[in-house]
Tab-separated table of C-alpha atoms in Angstrom:
chain	number	residue	atom	x	y	z
A	1	MET	CA	9.484	9.464	18.294
A	2	LEU	CA	9.003	10.808	21.829
A	3	PHE	CA	5.600	9.415	22.765
A	4	ASN	CA	5.186	6.295	20.611
A	5	HIS	CA	8.316	4.464	21.663
A	6	LYS	CA	7.234	1.064	20.275
A	7	GLY	CA	6.558	2.635	16.881
A	8	TYR	CA	9.930	4.377	16.898
A	9	LEU	CA	11.740	1.150	17.841
A	10	SER	CA	10.036	-0.807	15.062
A	11	VAL	CA	11.224	1.751	12.497
A	12	TYR	CA	14.715	1.840	14.030
A	13	HIS	CA	14.850	-1.988	13.798
A	14	TYR	CA	13.666	-1.775	10.182
A	15	PHE	CA	16.669	0.375	9.251
A	16	ARG	CA	19.108	-1.685	11.328
A	17	ARG	CA	17.978	-5.173	10.271
A	18	GLN	CA	16.382	-4.769	6.853
A	19	HIS	CA	18.775	-2.152	5.441
A	20	GLY	CA	21.843	-2.962	7.534
A	21	PHE	CA	22.421	0.661	8.602
A	22	SER	CA	24.704	1.560	11.508
A	23	PRO	CA	23.065	2.616	14.818
A	24	ALA	CA	23.749	6.303	14.102
A	25	LYS	CA	22.443	6.101	10.533
A	26	SER	CA	19.402	4.138	11.676
A	27	PHE	CA	18.565	6.832	14.256
A	28	ARG	CA	18.977	9.562	11.621
A	29	TYR	CA	16.728	7.709	9.179
A	30	ALA	CA	14.152	7.015	11.902
A	31	TYR	CA	13.964	10.783	12.457
A	32	LEU	CA	13.700	11.371	8.686
A	33	ASN	CA	10.953	8.738	8.518
A	34	HIS	CA	8.842	10.560	11.138
A	35	TYR	CA	9.486	13.900	9.440
A	36	ARG	CA	8.430	12.501	6.050
A	37	PHE	CA	5.299	10.947	7.579
A	38	GLY	CA	4.346	14.370	8.947
A	39	GLN	CA	4.793	15.921	5.495
A	40	ILE	CA	2.584	13.273	3.911
A	41	ILE	CA	-0.208	13.731	6.457
A	42	LEU	CA	-0.096	17.507	5.876
A	43	ASP	CA	-0.215	16.935	2.110
A	44	ARG	CA	-3.491	15.020	2.524
A	45	PHE	CA	-5.084	17.918	4.382
A	46	ALA	CA	-3.613	20.406	1.897
A	47	VAL	CA	-5.487	18.592	-0.880
A	48	TYR	CA	-8.740	19.180	1.041
A	49	ALA	CA	-7.941	22.909	0.849
A	50	GLY	CA	-7.334	22.773	-2.912
A	51	CYS	CA	-3.528	22.445	-3.047
A	52	GLN	CA	-2.272	20.883	-6.306
A	53	TYR	CA	0.616	18.415	-6.655
A	54	ASN	CA	2.592	17.218	-9.662
A	55	PHE	CA	2.634	13.499	-10.461
A	56	GLU	CA	5.180	11.654	-12.587
A	57	LEU	CA	3.896	8.286	-13.800
A	58	ASP	CA	6.145	5.259	-14.274
A	59	GLY	CA	4.426	2.261	-15.889
A	60	ASN	CA	1.112	3.965	-16.657
A	61	GLU	CA	0.804	2.038	-19.927
A	62	GLN	CA	0.184	-1.146	-17.917
A	63	LEU	CA	-2.725	0.510	-16.117
A	64	LEU	CA	-4.188	1.957	-19.337
A	65	GLU	CA	-4.078	-1.490	-20.942
A	66	LEU	CA	-6.133	-2.973	-18.102
A	67	MET	CA	-8.513	0.000	-18.137
A	68	GLY	CA	-9.299	-0.743	-21.776
A	69	LYS	CA	-10.393	-4.326	-21.076
A	70	PRO	CA	-13.874	-5.343	-19.898
A	71	GLU	CA	-12.579	-7.401	-16.955
A	72	GLY	CA	-12.046	-5.942	-13.516
A	73	PHE	CA	-8.709	-5.987	-11.726
A	74	ILE	CA	-7.158	-5.465	-8.304
A	75	ILE	CA	-4.823	-2.648	-7.293
A	76	LEU	CA	-2.611	-3.503	-4.337
A	77	SER	CA	-1.579	-0.566	-2.190
A	78	CYS	CA	0.525	-0.551	0.963
A	79	HIS	CA	1.645	1.684	3.796
A	80	VAL	CA	4.535	3.357	2.031
A	81	GLY	CA	4.521	6.779	0.401
A	82	ASN	CA	1.159	8.513	0.028
A	83	TYR	CA	-1.141	6.245	-1.974
A	84	GLU	CA	-4.313	8.041	-0.872
A	85	ILE	CA	-3.322	11.392	-2.383
A	86	ALA	CA	-3.480	9.936	-5.899
A	87	GLY	CA	-7.203	9.283	-5.442
A	88	TYR	CA	-7.750	12.985	-4.765
A	89	SER	CA	-5.868	13.979	-7.917
A	90	PHE	CA	-6.922	11.489	-10.615
A	91	THR	CA	-10.369	10.696	-11.978
A	92	SER	CA	-11.156	7.081	-12.878
A	93	LYS	CA	-12.966	7.610	-16.177
A	94	ALA	CA	-12.991	4.186	-17.815
A	95	LYS	CA	-13.908	2.087	-14.772
A	96	LYS	CA	-15.446	2.660	-11.371
A	97	TYR	CA	-12.838	2.509	-8.619
A	98	ASN	CA	-13.629	0.857	-5.265
A	99	ALA	CA	-11.212	1.467	-2.387
A	100	LEU	CA	-11.232	-0.609	0.777
A	101	VAL	CA	-10.795	1.714	3.778
A	102	PHE	CA	-10.827	1.485	7.562
A	103	SER	CA	-13.514	3.496	9.337
A	104	GLY	CA	-11.617	4.473	12.474
A	105	GLU	CA	-10.851	8.038	11.395
A	106	ALA	CA	-12.584	11.225	12.506
A	107	LYS	CA	-15.961	12.080	10.982
A	108	THR	CA	-14.587	15.243	9.325
A	109	VAL	CA	-11.822	13.249	7.608
A	110	MET	CA	-14.299	10.681	6.298
A	111	GLU	CA	-16.605	13.432	5.031
A	112	ASN	CA	-13.761	15.111	3.136
A	113	ARG	CA	-12.682	11.770	1.755
A	114	ASN	CA	-16.201	11.110	0.468
A	115	ARG	CA	-16.500	14.591	-1.024
A	116	LEU	CA	-13.257	14.386	-2.994
A	117	LEU	CA	-13.291	10.713	-3.960
A	118	SER	CA	-16.916	10.505	-5.096
A	119	ALA	CA	-16.250	13.388	-7.502
A	120	HIS	CA	-13.525	11.231	-9.078
A	121	ASN	CA	-15.717	8.125	-9.615
A	122	ILE	CA	-14.214	6.459	-6.540
A	123	LYS	CA	-16.320	4.609	-3.991
A	124	MET	CA	-15.126	3.742	-0.486
A	125	ILE	CA	-15.863	0.266	0.858
A	126	GLN	CA	-15.493	0.267	4.632
A	127	VAL	CA	-14.158	-2.787	6.439
A	128	SER	CA	-17.034	-4.292	8.432
A	129	GLU	CA	-17.100	-6.838	11.238
A	130	ASP	CA	-19.638	-8.993	9.400
A	131	MET	CA	-17.203	-9.234	6.445
A	132	SER	CA	-19.815	-7.807	4.046
A	133	HIS	CA	-17.045	-5.758	2.429
A	134	ILE	CA	-15.825	-8.981	0.787
A	135	PHE	CA	-19.145	-9.384	-1.034
A	136	GLU	CA	-18.976	-5.746	-2.178
A	137	MET	CA	-15.485	-6.249	-3.572
A	138	ASN	CA	-16.437	-9.480	-5.340
A	139	ASN	CA	-19.481	-7.791	-6.895
A	140	ALA	CA	-17.321	-4.891	-8.090
A	141	LEU	CA	-14.860	-7.255	-9.776
A	142	ALA	CA	-17.728	-9.222	-11.348
A	143	ASN	CA	-18.985	-5.923	-12.818
A	144	GLY	CA	-15.604	-5.213	-14.417
A	145	GLU	CA	-14.624	-2.542	-11.899
A	146	ILE	CA	-11.367	-1.805	-10.038
A	147	VAL	CA	-10.874	-2.846	-6.432
A	148	SER	CA	-8.074	-1.348	-4.347
A	149	ILE	CA	-6.872	-3.364	-1.324
A	150	PRO	CA	-3.882	-2.929	1.005
A	151	GLY	CA	-1.481	-5.747	0.214
A	152	ASP	CA	0.708	-5.468	3.305
A	153	ARG	CA	-1.542	-5.662	6.383
A	154	ILE	CA	-3.681	-8.437	7.805
A	155	PHE	CA	-7.228	-7.337	8.652
A	156	GLY	CA	-10.490	-9.185	9.180
A	157	SER	CA	-9.379	-12.749	8.497
A	158	PRO	CA	-6.225	-13.809	10.404
A	159	LYS	CA	-4.999	-15.921	7.476
A	160	PHE	CA	-1.623	-14.932	6.073
A	161	LEU	CA	1.159	-15.927	3.682
A	162	ASP	CA	4.747	-16.186	4.871
A	163	CYS	CA	7.015	-14.364	2.390
A	164	ASP	CA	10.720	-13.656	2.037
A	165	PHE	CA	10.947	-9.881	2.273
A	166	MET	CA	13.953	-7.640	2.810
A	167	ALA	CA	16.307	-10.050	4.584
A	168	GLY	CA	13.585	-11.559	6.729
A	169	LYS	CA	10.280	-13.396	6.905
A	170	ALA	CA	7.072	-11.371	6.950
A	171	HIS	CA	3.350	-12.110	7.019
A	172	PHE	CA	1.312	-10.774	4.104
A	173	PRO	CA	-2.499	-11.057	4.084
A	174	LEU	CA	-3.933	-14.010	2.186
A	175	GLY	CA	-7.202	-12.244	1.244
A	176	PRO	CA	-6.136	-9.894	-1.608
A	177	TYR	CA	-4.095	-12.553	-3.395
A	178	ALA	CA	-6.690	-15.299	-2.919
A	179	MET	CA	-9.352	-12.960	-4.314
A	180	ALA	CA	-7.255	-12.289	-7.431
A	181	VAL	CA	-6.860	-16.036	-7.992
A	182	GLN	CA	-10.511	-16.900	-7.271
A	183	ARG	CA	-11.828	-14.192	-9.586
A	184	GLY	CA	-9.125	-14.799	-12.209
A	185	VAL	CA	-8.274	-11.099	-12.438
A	186	PRO	CA	-4.912	-9.321	-12.790
A	187	ALA	CA	-3.261	-7.636	-9.813
A	188	VAL	CA	-1.291	-4.408	-10.031
A	189	ALA	CA	0.995	-2.873	-7.396
A	190	VAL	CA	0.830	0.929	-7.160
A	191	PHE	CA	3.260	3.011	-5.081
A	192	VAL	CA	2.877	6.797	-4.756
A	193	MET	CA	6.164	8.140	-3.410
A	194	LYS	CA	6.969	11.685	-2.312
A	195	ALA	CA	9.788	13.004	-4.525
A	196	SER	CA	9.924	16.675	-3.500
A	197	LEU	CA	7.802	19.356	-1.835
A	198	TYR	CA	5.058	19.416	-4.490
A	199	LYS	CA	5.906	16.320	-6.540
A	200	TYR	CA	5.059	12.630	-6.279
A	201	LYS	CA	6.273	9.760	-8.429
A	202	VAL	CA	3.766	6.973	-9.108
A	203	TYR	CA	5.126	3.488	-9.819
A	204	ILE	CA	2.674	1.081	-11.471
A	205	ARG	CA	3.736	-2.555	-11.719
A	206	LYS	CA	1.593	-5.454	-12.929
A	207	LEU	CA	2.481	-8.473	-10.807
A	208	ASP	CA	4.513	-11.172	-12.500
A	209	THR	CA	2.272	-14.137	-13.326
A	210	GLU	CA	4.824	-16.163	-15.294
A	211	GLY	CA	4.364	-19.819	-14.424
A	212	LEU	CA	1.195	-19.113	-12.432
A	213	ALA	CA	-0.947	-21.386	-14.623
A	214	LEU	CA	1.341	-24.344	-13.864
A	215	LEU	CA	0.897	-24.049	-10.096
A	216	LYS	CA	-1.732	-25.756	-7.997
A	217	ARG	CA	-4.621	-23.515	-7.034
A	218	GLN	CA	-3.580	-23.270	-3.360
A	219	GLU	CA	-0.041	-22.221	-4.390
A	220	LYS	CA	-1.106	-19.346	-6.633
A	221	PRO	CA	-1.870	-16.743	-3.910
A	222	ARG	CA	1.627	-17.242	-2.436
A	223	HIS	CA	3.143	-16.679	-5.888
A	224	LEU	CA	1.312	-13.352	-6.201
A	225	ALA	CA	2.209	-12.320	-2.639
A	226	ASN	CA	5.894	-13.012	-3.303
A	227	ALA	CA	5.685	-11.000	-6.531
A	228	PHE	CA	4.187	-8.074	-4.599
A	229	ALA	CA	6.854	-8.372	-1.882
A	230	LYS	CA	9.589	-8.151	-4.553
A	231	GLU	CA	8.075	-4.989	-6.046
A	232	LEU	CA	7.714	-3.457	-2.573
A	233	GLU	CA	11.330	-4.298	-1.789
A	234	ARG	CA	12.503	-2.526	-4.964
A	235	ILE	CA	10.584	0.602	-3.972
A	236	LEU	CA	11.932	0.625	-0.422
A	237	LYS	CA	15.491	0.446	-1.704
A	238	LEU	CA	14.769	3.689	-3.572
A	239	TYR	CA	12.778	5.335	-0.756
A	240	PRO	CA	13.842	3.638	2.512
A	241	GLU	CA	12.486	6.463	4.694
A	242	GLN	CA	8.921	6.155	3.344
A	243	TRP	CA	8.026	2.972	5.233
A	244	PHE	CA	5.055	3.700	7.522
A	245	ASN	CA	4.236	0.421	9.269
A	246	TYR	CA	4.900	1.365	12.894
A	247	TYR	CA	5.047	-2.112	14.396
A	248	GLU	CA	7.420	-5.089	14.173
A	249	PHE	CA	6.502	-6.143	10.658
A	250	TRP	CA	8.958	-9.032	10.400
A	251	HIS	CA	7.592	-11.867	12.536
A	252	ASP	CA	11.062	-13.335	13.144
A	253	ASP	CA	11.780	-10.128	15.113
A	254	ARG	CA	8.946	-10.773	17.586
A	255	LYS	CA	10.815	-13.121	19.914
């Protein structure tokens, strides 16, 4: 809050504009947001040291159903809660799990990530400038595996979808939703939210595809993106302080 003023302002605006909080309440929640982010970062390092957390699953039957089918599917994550910690705590037994990650972190962090995730049948696919990560993800889906992609940030390709999201317009990346349509695979939203000191609640929601078959091919990714935005909005109404996109996410705020 003190040294990243732009990040603080973006979170303050999020509480003021997207939740309609008063200035005083928005400031209080901005502080709580930074405090919660610190807890979540410490939880990730605590896992490296062997700390155990409790997880309550909501909607796990949807995930188990997809695990039991031969086809691959996409898991859409986002920068709320602590999605990464679930990978350190669960083992993907039925299918290999491929997680798209950014490679800008310290070498020690990446080494610990590899050590813990590889033991759980999880492979990291690093974003590359030559876009080769897209071929890796497509191959994984073709082999009936799981691919995990952030569904809220634009990276690599600048293409985006304009979605109604929390009382505003926001850009969501085209890539994850276009890939789901092109490969003809289901997409699932997963949110791992901090509930208490040693407990997380995991929300698993298969994206609504009702009416998808009736749409033109170019309209289908937008349908999926809007479905993801609705699920994300529901989660943020329950956990408003666990939003960790520290920039002006709503493009109509960037005037």
